[in-house]
Amino acid sequence: MIKVSPLVYVSAGISLLFFLVSPFKLLQFICLGILLIFLISFLYAMILTRSIKVERNTPKLKLACKEHSEISFTIKNYSPLTAFVCYFFDEVPYFQIFNEGNKGICMLRPHEIKKINYEVTSRDRGLYHAGPVRFRTSDPLGLFLINMEVPAPLEITVRPARIKLITEAVPGFPQGNLKINNPCYEDITMRRSIREYLNGDEQKRINWRASAKFDALFTNQYEDSFDAPFFVFLNLAIDDYDLHTRTFHMEKAIEIAANIVEKSRVLRQRCGFAAYAEGFPYLPPHQNQADSILDILSVIKSAQGKISYNPLARFKNQLPNGTLFFEIGPEEVDKYYAKVEANKQDINTRNVGIMRKYAADL
């Protein structure tokens, strides 16, 4: 949108009037020059209005609470004209912005592309939206002010904060992704090497091709690996938490659950999730599901009531063999805080009581 100062209208009206009624050629020439300057400035502003574009470099952004992340967008000038002074402002509500990097002044030369980067952080998890991007410029004389607002939407998912917690992965069943020095979990589809035959080696392990080639017996060695699917149950029943510390402890329970889910992604294990919360979400263990669970934990909310069932007994028949069952509730949060306050270094899911039992043992 082009905003015109009332002074321009007045000046243009007076110039046009003198040009039409004045008998002096010099005065008419001056008035005509003023009108031409107004016209050229207006055309200059019109071209800039149609030629300056704003684009996001990515439509979605994911970060954890209290962690710094970079937001960027690009301002492009497609015209052969220069925007000498361009003020920009990117609206990012509910975020702390470092060095006010979301606003500033720049100059856009003909066909120039300028990338704007700045850092943000958030103290609260949730789903947020950035935009629109507003910018202001004008013609070289400043007669016609250009105010533009581009939606440029950006979806920002703030996940629970990262905490200090070691998630133990105890062997589940063989032939998985996790490496372990235990022949009980040997994967015969993943041959590691061969070695010279030793007394007691099983005949089925002998590499007959290599043995025939080198005229000596050689034995195959395989990778030892296992799979350990994760299943996380999160209790966000309001009445189960103490009134005075309810909100803070619930957020800590969510952070613990997110830490375990993140570990399952690092270990490339199947992960499932259930919760006593608003909507009562339930996801059985599947591969490549950790990101979806983390997105749920970013926006999950507590539910009224008190949990009245044993989560382990309720879900045991729905879990695959070897599943690691993690339960997070008020008791587990209290144990976690006790170890944090005692400045313990080996805080893990076992000594905090989060890992209950293996599905294979149910």
C-alpha positions as a Markdown table, in Angstrom:
| # | Residue | x | y | z |
|---|---|---|---|---|
| 1 | Met | 0.0 | 0.0 | 0.0 |
| 2 | Ile | 1.3 | 3.5 | -0.9 |
| 3 | Lys | 0.6 | 6.2 | 1.5 |
| 4 | Val | 0.6 | 9.8 | 0.2 |
| 5 | Ser | 1.2 | 12.8 | 2.4 |
| 6 | Pro | -1.5 | 15.5 | 2.3 |
| 7 | Leu | 1.2 | 17.9 | 1.5 |
| 8 | Val | 1.8 | 16.2 | -1.9 |
| 9 | Tyr | -1.9 | 16.6 | -2.8 |
| 10 | Val | -1.8 | 20.3 | -1.9 |
| 11 | Ser | 1.4 | 20.9 | -3.8 |
| 12 | Ala | 0.2 | 19.0 | -6.8 |
| 13 | Gly | -3.1 | 20.9 | -6.8 |
| 14 | Ile | -1.4 | 24.3 | -6.5 |
| 15 | Ser | 1.1 | 23.4 | -9.3 |
| 16 | Leu | -1.7 | 22.2 | -11.6 |
| 17 | Leu | -3.7 | 25.4 | -10.9 |
| 18 | Phe | -0.8 | 27.7 | -11.7 |
| 19 | Phe | 0.1 | 25.7 | -14.8 |
| 20 | Leu | -3.4 | 26.2 | -16.1 |
| 21 | Val | -4.1 | 29.9 | -15.3 |
| 22 | Ser | -0.6 | 31.5 | -15.1 |
| 23 | Pro | 0.4 | 33.6 | -18.1 |
| 24 | Phe | 4.1 | 33.3 | -17.3 |
| 25 | Lys | 5.9 | 30.5 | -19.2 |
| 26 | Leu | 8.6 | 30.2 | -16.6 |
| 27 | Leu | 6.1 | 29.6 | -13.8 |
| 28 | Gln | 4.2 | 27.1 | -16.0 |
| 29 | Phe | 7.5 | 25.3 | -16.7 |
| 30 | Ile | 8.3 | 25.1 | -13.0 |
| 31 | Cys | 4.8 | 23.8 | -12.1 |
| 32 | Leu | 5.0 | 21.2 | -14.9 |
| 33 | Gly | 8.4 | 20.1 | -13.6 |
| 34 | Ile | 6.9 | 19.7 | -10.1 |
| 35 | Leu | 4.0 | 17.6 | -11.5 |
| 36 | Leu | 6.5 | 15.4 | -13.4 |
| 37 | Ile | 8.6 | 14.9 | -10.3 |
| 38 | Phe | 5.4 | 13.8 | -8.5 |
| 39 | Leu | 4.5 | 11.4 | -11.3 |
| 40 | Ile | 7.9 | 9.9 | -11.6 |
| 41 | Ser | 8.1 | 9.4 | -7.8 |
| 42 | Phe | 4.7 | 7.8 | -7.8 |
| 43 | Leu | 5.7 | 5.4 | -10.7 |
| 44 | Tyr | 9.0 | 4.6 | -8.8 |
| 45 | Ala | 6.9 | 3.7 | -5.7 |
| 46 | Met | 4.5 | 1.6 | -7.7 |
| 47 | Ile | 7.4 | -0.4 | -9.3 |
| 48 | Leu | 8.9 | -1.1 | -5.8 |
| 49 | Thr | 5.6 | -2.1 | -4.4 |
| 50 | Arg | 5.2 | -4.8 | -7.1 |
| 51 | Ser | 8.8 | -5.9 | -7.1 |
| 52 | Ile | 9.8 | -6.4 | -3.5 |
| 53 | Lys | 9.0 | -9.8 | -2.1 |
| 54 | Val | 9.5 | -11.6 | 1.2 |
| 55 | Glu | 10.0 | -15.4 | 1.5 |
| 56 | Arg | 10.6 | -17.7 | 4.4 |
| 57 | Asn | 13.6 | -20.1 | 4.0 |
| 58 | Thr | 11.7 | -22.8 | 5.8 |
| 59 | Pro | 8.0 | -23.1 | 6.6 |
| 60 | Lys | 8.5 | -25.0 | 9.9 |
| 61 | Leu | 11.0 | -24.8 | 12.8 |
| 62 | Lys | 11.4 | -27.1 | 15.8 |
| 63 | Leu | 13.5 | -26.3 | 18.9 |
| 64 | Ala | 13.6 | -27.2 | 22.5 |
| 65 | Cys | 12.8 | -24.9 | 25.4 |
| 66 | Lys | 15.6 | -22.6 | 26.5 |
| 67 | Glu | 17.7 | -23.4 | 23.5 |
| 68 | His | 18.7 | -20.9 | 20.8 |
| 69 | Ser | 17.6 | -21.3 | 17.3 |
| 70 | Glu | 17.9 | -19.2 | 14.1 |
| 71 | Ile | 15.0 | -17.7 | 12.2 |
| 72 | Ser | 15.6 | -16.4 | 8.7 |
| 73 | Phe | 13.8 | -14.9 | 5.8 |
| 74 | Thr | 14.8 | -13.4 | 2.5 |
| 75 | Ile | 13.9 | -10.0 | 1.1 |
| 76 | Lys | 14.2 | -9.9 | -2.7 |
| 77 | Asn | 14.1 | -6.8 | -5.0 |
| 78 | Tyr | 13.2 | -7.9 | -8.5 |
| 79 | Ser | 13.1 | -4.4 | -9.9 |
| 80 | Pro | 15.9 | -2.4 | -11.6 |
| 81 | Leu | 15.3 | 0.4 | -9.0 |
| 82 | Thr | 16.9 | 0.9 | -5.6 |
| 83 | Ala | 15.1 | 1.0 | -2.3 |
| 84 | Phe | 17.4 | 3.3 | -0.5 |
| 85 | Val | 15.9 | 2.9 | 2.9 |
| 86 | Cys | 14.0 | -0.2 | 3.8 |
| 87 | Tyr | 12.7 | -0.9 | 7.3 |
| 88 | Phe | 11.7 | -4.4 | 8.1 |
| 89 | Phe | 10.0 | -6.1 | 11.1 |
| 90 | Asp | 9.2 | -9.8 | 11.6 |
| 91 | Glu | 6.5 | -10.4 | 14.2 |
| 92 | Val | 7.5 | -13.4 | 16.5 |
| 93 | Pro | 5.2 | -13.3 | 19.6 |
| 94 | Tyr | 6.0 | -15.0 | 22.9 |
| 95 | Phe | 9.7 | -15.4 | 22.0 |
| 96 | Gln | 12.8 | -13.8 | 23.4 |
| 97 | Ile | 14.7 | -12.2 | 20.5 |
| 98 | Phe | 18.4 | -11.5 | 20.7 |
| 99 | Asn | 19.8 | -8.1 | 19.7 |
| 100 | Glu | 16.4 | -7.2 | 18.2 |
| 101 | Gly | 17.4 | -9.0 | 15.1 |
| 102 | Asn | 13.8 | -9.3 | 13.8 |
| 103 | Lys | 13.8 | -5.6 | 12.9 |
| 104 | Gly | 16.2 | -3.3 | 11.2 |
| 105 | Ile | 17.1 | -1.0 | 8.2 |
| 106 | Cys | 18.7 | -2.0 | 5.0 |
| 107 | Met | 19.2 | -0.8 | 1.4 |
| 108 | Leu | 18.1 | -3.0 | -1.5 |
| 109 | Arg | 20.0 | -2.5 | -4.7 |
| 110 | Pro | 18.5 | -3.5 | -8.1 |
| 111 | His | 17.9 | -7.3 | -8.2 |
| 112 | Glu | 19.5 | -7.7 | -4.7 |
| 113 | Ile | 18.6 | -10.6 | -2.4 |
| 114 | Lys | 19.2 | -9.9 | 1.3 |
| 115 | Lys | 18.9 | -12.7 | 3.9 |
| 116 | Ile | 18.0 | -11.7 | 7.4 |
| 117 | Asn | 19.0 | -14.0 | 10.3 |
| 118 | Tyr | 18.4 | -13.7 | 14.0 |
| 119 | Glu | 18.3 | -15.9 | 17.1 |
| 120 | Val | 15.4 | -16.6 | 19.3 |
| 121 | Thr | 14.6 | -18.7 | 22.4 |
| 122 | Ser | 11.4 | -19.7 | 24.3 |
| 123 | Arg | 10.8 | -20.5 | 27.9 |
| 124 | Asp | 7.6 | -22.4 | 27.3 |
| 125 | Arg | 6.8 | -25.4 | 25.1 |
| 126 | Gly | 3.9 | -25.2 | 22.6 |
| 127 | Leu | 3.0 | -24.5 | 19.0 |
| 128 | Tyr | 3.6 | -20.9 | 17.8 |
| 129 | His | 3.3 | -19.0 | 14.6 |
| 130 | Ala | 5.6 | -16.2 | 13.3 |
| 131 | Gly | 4.6 | -13.5 | 10.8 |
| 132 | Pro | 3.6 | -11.4 | 9.1 |
| 133 | Val | 6.7 | -9.6 | 7.9 |
| 134 | Arg | 6.2 | -5.9 | 7.6 |
| 135 | Phe | 8.5 | -3.6 | 5.7 |
| 136 | Arg | 8.5 | 0.1 | 4.8 |
| 137 | Thr | 10.3 | 2.0 | 2.1 |
| 138 | Ser | 9.6 | 4.9 | -0.2 |
| 139 | Asp | 10.8 | 6.6 | -3.4 |
| 140 | Pro | 14.1 | 8.5 | -3.3 |
| 141 | Leu | 12.4 | 11.8 | -2.4 |
| 142 | Gly | 10.3 | 10.3 | 0.3 |
| 143 | Leu | 7.1 | 11.6 | -1.2 |
| 144 | Phe | 5.3 | 8.3 | -1.4 |
| 145 | Leu | 5.6 | 6.0 | 1.6 |
| 146 | Ile | 5.3 | 2.2 | 0.9 |
| 147 | Asn | 3.8 | 0.1 | 3.7 |
| 148 | Met | 3.6 | -3.6 | 2.9 |
| 149 | Glu | 2.7 | -6.7 | 5.0 |
| 150 | Val | 3.6 | -10.1 | 3.7 |
| 151 | Pro | 2.0 | -13.2 | 5.6 |
| 152 | Ala | 5.2 | -15.3 | 5.3 |
| 153 | Pro | 3.9 | -17.8 | 7.9 |
| 154 | Leu | 6.3 | -19.8 | 10.0 |
| 155 | Glu | 5.2 | -22.7 | 12.3 |
| 156 | Ile | 7.4 | -23.0 | 15.4 |
| 157 | Thr | 7.2 | -26.1 | 17.5 |
| 158 | Val | 8.8 | -25.7 | 20.9 |
| 159 | Arg | 9.5 | -29.1 | 22.4 |
| 160 | Pro | 10.1 | -29.8 | 26.2 |
| 161 | Ala | 13.4 | -28.8 | 27.6 |
| 162 | Arg | 16.3 | -31.2 | 27.6 |
| 163 | Ile | 17.3 | -32.6 | 31.0 |
| 164 | Lys | 20.0 | -34.7 | 32.6 |
| 165 | Leu | 18.7 | -38.2 | 32.5 |
| 166 | Ile | 20.4 | -41.5 | 31.3 |
| 167 | Thr | 17.9 | -43.8 | 29.6 |
| 168 | Glu | 19.0 | -47.4 | 29.9 |
| 169 | Ala | 18.3 | -49.8 | 27.0 |
| 170 | Val | 18.4 | -53.4 | 28.2 |
| 171 | Pro | 18.5 | -56.1 | 25.6 |
| 172 | Gly | 15.1 | -57.1 | 24.1 |
| 173 | Phe | 15.3 | -59.5 | 21.2 |
| 174 | Pro | 18.1 | -60.4 | 18.7 |
| 175 | Gln | 18.9 | -59.0 | 15.2 |
| 176 | Gly | 18.2 | -55.3 | 15.8 |
| 177 | Asn | 20.1 | -52.0 | 15.6 |
| 178 | Leu | 21.8 | -51.9 | 19.0 |
| 179 | Lys | 25.3 | -53.4 | 19.1 |
| 180 | Ile | 26.3 | -55.5 | 22.2 |
| 181 | Asn | 29.1 | -57.9 | 23.0 |
| 182 | Asn | 26.9 | -60.9 | 23.7 |
| 183 | Pro | 26.7 | -63.8 | 21.3 |
| 184 | Cys | 23.2 | -64.5 | 22.6 |
| 185 | Tyr | 22.1 | -61.6 | 20.4 |
| 186 | Glu | 24.1 | -62.6 | 17.3 |
| 187 | Asp | 22.7 | -61.6 | 14.0 |
| 188 | Ile | 23.6 | -64.2 | 11.4 |
| 189 | Thr | 22.6 | -61.8 | 8.6 |
| 190 | Met | 25.5 | -59.4 | 9.5 |
| 191 | Arg | 28.8 | -61.1 | 9.1 |
| 192 | Arg | 31.6 | -59.1 | 10.7 |
| 193 | Ser | 34.8 | -61.0 | 9.9 |
| 194 | Ile | 36.4 | -64.4 | 9.8 |
| 195 | Arg | 39.1 | -65.8 | 12.1 |
| 196 | Glu | 41.1 | -69.0 | 12.4 |
| 197 | Tyr | 39.2 | -72.1 | 13.6 |
| 198 | Leu | 39.4 | -72.8 | 17.3 |
| 199 | Asn | 38.6 | -76.1 | 19.0 |
| 200 | Gly | 34.9 | -76.1 | 20.0 |
| 201 | Asp | 33.7 | -73.9 | 17.2 |
| 202 | Glu | 30.4 | -75.1 | 15.7 |
| 203 | Gln | 30.5 | -76.7 | 12.3 |
| 204 | Lys | 27.8 | -74.4 | 11.0 |
| 205 | Arg | 30.0 | -71.4 | 11.6 |
| 206 | Ile | 32.9 | -72.6 | 9.4 |
| 207 | Asn | 33.4 | -70.5 | 6.2 |
| 208 | Trp | 34.0 | -73.4 | 3.8 |
| 209 | Arg | 34.9 | -71.1 | 0.8 |
| 210 | Ala | 37.7 | -69.3 | 2.7 |
| 211 | Ser | 38.8 | -72.6 | 4.2 |
| 212 | Ala | 39.1 | -74.2 | 0.8 |
| 213 | Lys | 41.0 | -71.2 | -0.6 |
| 214 | Phe | 43.6 | -71.0 | 2.1 |
| 215 | Asp | 43.7 | -74.8 | 2.9 |
| 216 | Ala | 42.9 | -74.1 | 6.6 |
| 217 | Leu | 39.7 | -73.9 | 8.6 |
| 218 | Phe | 38.2 | -70.5 | 9.2 |
| 219 | Thr | 35.2 | -69.5 | 11.3 |
| 220 | Asn | 32.6 | -66.7 | 10.6 |
| 221 | Gln | 32.1 | -64.0 | 13.2 |
| 222 | Tyr | 28.8 | -62.0 | 13.3 |
| 223 | Glu | 27.6 | -58.8 | 14.7 |
| 224 | Asp | 25.9 | -59.0 | 18.1 |
| 225 | Ser | 22.8 | -56.8 | 18.1 |
| 226 | Phe | 19.3 | -56.5 | 19.6 |
| 227 | Asp | 16.1 | -54.6 | 19.4 |
| 228 | Ala | 14.5 | -52.9 | 22.5 |
| 229 | Pro | 11.2 | -51.2 | 21.6 |
| 230 | Phe | 10.3 | -48.3 | 23.9 |
| 231 | Phe | 6.8 | -47.5 | 25.3 |
| 232 | Val | 6.3 | -44.4 | 27.4 |
| 233 | Phe | 3.3 | -43.8 | 29.7 |
| 234 | Leu | 2.8 | -40.3 | 31.0 |
| 235 | Asn | 0.5 | -39.5 | 33.9 |
| 236 | Leu | -0.9 | -36.0 | 33.8 |
| 237 | Ala | -3.9 | -36.5 | 36.0 |
| 238 | Ile | -4.3 | -33.3 | 37.9 |
| 239 | Asp | -5.5 | -34.9 | 41.2 |
| 240 | Asp | -2.4 | -37.1 | 41.4 |
| 241 | Tyr | -0.1 | -34.1 | 41.8 |
| 242 | Asp | 0.3 | -31.9 | 44.8 |
| 243 | Leu | -1.6 | -28.6 | 44.4 |
| 244 | His | 1.4 | -26.3 | 45.3 |
| 245 | Thr | 3.8 | -27.8 | 42.8 |
| 246 | Arg | 1.4 | -29.2 | 40.3 |
| 247 | Thr | 2.2 | -27.1 | 37.2 |
| 248 | Phe | 6.0 | -27.3 | 37.7 |
| 249 | His | 6.1 | -31.0 | 38.4 |
| 250 | Met | 3.8 | -31.8 | 35.4 |
| 251 | Glu | 6.2 | -29.9 | 33.1 |
| 252 | Lys | 9.1 | -31.9 | 34.5 |
| 253 | Ala | 7.2 | -35.1 | 33.9 |
| 254 | Ile | 6.8 | -34.1 | 30.3 |
| 255 | Glu | 10.5 | -33.2 | 30.0 |
| 256 | Ile | 11.4 | -36.7 | 31.3 |
| 257 | Ala | 9.1 | -38.4 | 28.8 |
| 258 | Ala | 10.6 | -36.3 | 26.0 |
| 259 | Asn | 14.1 | -37.3 | 27.0 |
| 260 | Ile | 13.2 | -41.0 | 26.8 |
| 261 | Val | 11.5 | -40.6 | 23.4 |
| 262 | Glu | 14.5 | -38.7 | 22.1 |
| 263 | Lys | 16.8 | -41.5 | 23.2 |
| 264 | Ser | 14.7 | -44.0 | 21.3 |
| 265 | Arg | 15.2 | -42.0 | 18.2 |
| 266 | Val | 19.0 | -41.9 | 18.8 |
| 267 | Leu | 19.1 | -45.7 | 19.2 |
| 268 | Arg | 16.8 | -46.1 | 16.2 |
| 269 | Gln | 14.2 | -48.1 | 18.2 |
| 270 | Arg | 10.5 | -48.4 | 17.8 |
| 271 | Cys | 8.7 | -46.1 | 20.2 |
| 272 | Gly | 5.1 | -46.0 | 21.5 |
| 273 | Phe | 3.3 | -43.5 | 23.7 |
| 274 | Ala | 0.2 | -43.3 | 25.9 |
| 275 | Ala | -0.9 | -40.7 | 28.4 |
| 276 | Tyr | -3.6 | -39.8 | 30.9 |
| 277 | Ala | -4.0 | -36.4 | 29.5 |
| 278 | Glu | -6.4 | -34.2 | 27.5 |
| 279 | Gly | -7.4 | -36.4 | 24.5 |
| 280 | Phe | -5.8 | -39.5 | 26.1 |
| 281 | Pro | -3.4 | -40.1 | 23.2 |
| 282 | Tyr | -2.2 | -43.6 | 22.4 |
| 283 | Leu | 0.4 | -44.7 | 19.8 |
| 284 | Pro | 1.6 | -48.3 | 19.6 |
| 285 | Pro | 5.3 | -48.8 | 19.1 |
| 286 | His | 6.4 | -48.1 | 15.5 |
| 287 | Gln | 9.5 | -47.2 | 13.7 |
| 288 | Asn | 10.3 | -43.5 | 13.0 |
| 289 | Gln | 7.5 | -42.3 | 15.3 |
| 290 | Ala | 9.6 | -40.4 | 17.9 |
| 291 | Asp | 9.2 | -37.1 | 16.1 |
| 292 | Ser | 5.4 | -37.4 | 16.2 |
| 293 | Ile | 5.5 | -38.2 | 19.9 |
| 294 | Leu | 7.7 | -35.2 | 20.6 |
| 295 | Asp | 5.3 | -33.0 | 18.7 |
| 296 | Ile | 2.5 | -34.3 | 20.9 |
| 297 | Leu | 4.5 | -33.6 | 24.0 |
| 298 | Ser | 5.0 | -30.1 | 22.8 |
| 299 | Val | 1.3 | -29.3 | 23.1 |
| 300 | Ile | 0.0 | -31.9 | 25.5 |
| 301 | Lys | -2.2 | -30.7 | 28.4 |
| 302 | Ser | -3.3 | -32.2 | 31.7 |
| 303 | Ala | -6.6 | -33.8 | 32.4 |
| 304 | Gln | -9.0 | -33.6 | 35.3 |
| 305 | Gly | -9.3 | -36.6 | 37.6 |
| 306 | Lys | -7.1 | -39.2 | 39.1 |
| 307 | Ile | -5.7 | -42.3 | 37.4 |
| 308 | Ser | -7.6 | -45.4 | 38.5 |
| 309 | Tyr | -5.8 | -48.2 | 36.7 |
| 310 | Asn | -2.4 | -49.8 | 36.5 |
| 311 | Pro | -0.8 | -48.7 | 33.2 |
| 312 | Leu | 1.5 | -51.7 | 33.0 |
| 313 | Ala | -1.4 | -54.1 | 33.4 |
| 314 | Arg | -3.6 | -52.2 | 31.0 |
| 315 | Phe | -1.1 | -52.0 | 28.1 |
| 316 | Lys | 0.9 | -55.3 | 28.5 |
| 317 | Asn | -1.1 | -57.3 | 26.0 |
| 318 | Gln | -0.7 | -54.6 | 23.3 |
| 319 | Leu | 3.2 | -54.4 | 23.4 |
| 320 | Pro | 5.6 | -56.5 | 21.4 |
| 321 | Asn | 8.0 | -58.9 | 23.1 |
| 322 | Gly | 11.0 | -57.2 | 24.6 |
| 323 | Thr | 9.4 | -53.8 | 25.0 |
| 324 | Leu | 10.9 | -51.5 | 27.6 |
| 325 | Phe | 8.0 | -49.9 | 29.6 |
| 326 | Phe | 8.6 | -46.4 | 31.1 |
| 327 | Glu | 6.1 | -44.9 | 33.4 |
| 328 | Ile | 6.3 | -41.2 | 34.4 |
| 329 | Gly | 4.1 | -39.8 | 37.1 |
| 330 | Pro | 4.3 | -37.8 | 40.4 |
| 331 | Glu | 6.4 | -40.4 | 42.3 |
| 332 | Glu | 9.0 | -40.6 | 39.5 |
| 333 | Val | 9.3 | -36.9 | 39.3 |
| 334 | Asp | 9.8 | -36.7 | 43.1 |
| 335 | Lys | 12.6 | -39.3 | 42.9 |
| 336 | Tyr | 14.2 | -37.5 | 40.1 |
| 337 | Tyr | 14.2 | -34.2 | 42.0 |
| 338 | Ala | 15.7 | -36.0 | 45.1 |
| 339 | Lys | 18.6 | -37.2 | 43.0 |
| 340 | Val | 19.1 | -33.8 | 41.3 |
| 341 | Glu | 19.1 | -32.0 | 44.7 |
| 342 | Ala | 21.6 | -34.5 | 46.0 |
| 343 | Asn | 23.8 | -33.7 | 43.0 |
| 344 | Lys | 23.9 | -37.3 | 41.8 |
| 345 | Gln | 25.8 | -38.0 | 38.6 |
| 346 | Asp | 24.3 | -41.3 | 37.6 |
| 347 | Ile | 20.6 | -40.3 | 37.3 |
| 348 | Asn | 19.0 | -43.0 | 35.1 |
| 349 | Thr | 15.6 | -44.5 | 34.4 |
| 350 | Arg | 16.3 | -47.5 | 36.5 |
| 351 | Asn | 17.4 | -45.9 | 39.8 |
| 352 | Val | 14.6 | -43.2 | 39.4 |
| 353 | Gly | 12.0 | -46.0 | 39.1 |
| 354 | Ile | 10.8 | -45.0 | 35.6 |
| 355 | Met | 11.6 | -48.3 | 33.9 |
| 356 | Arg | 9.0 | -50.7 | 35.4 |
| 357 | Lys | 9.3 | -54.0 | 33.7 |
| 358 | Tyr | 10.0 | -55.6 | 30.4 |
| 359 | Ala | 7.1 | -56.8 | 28.4 |
| 360 | Ala | 8.8 | -60.2 | 28.0 |
| 361 | Asp | 8.5 | -60.7 | 31.8 |
| 362 | Leu | 4.8 | -59.8 | 32.1 |
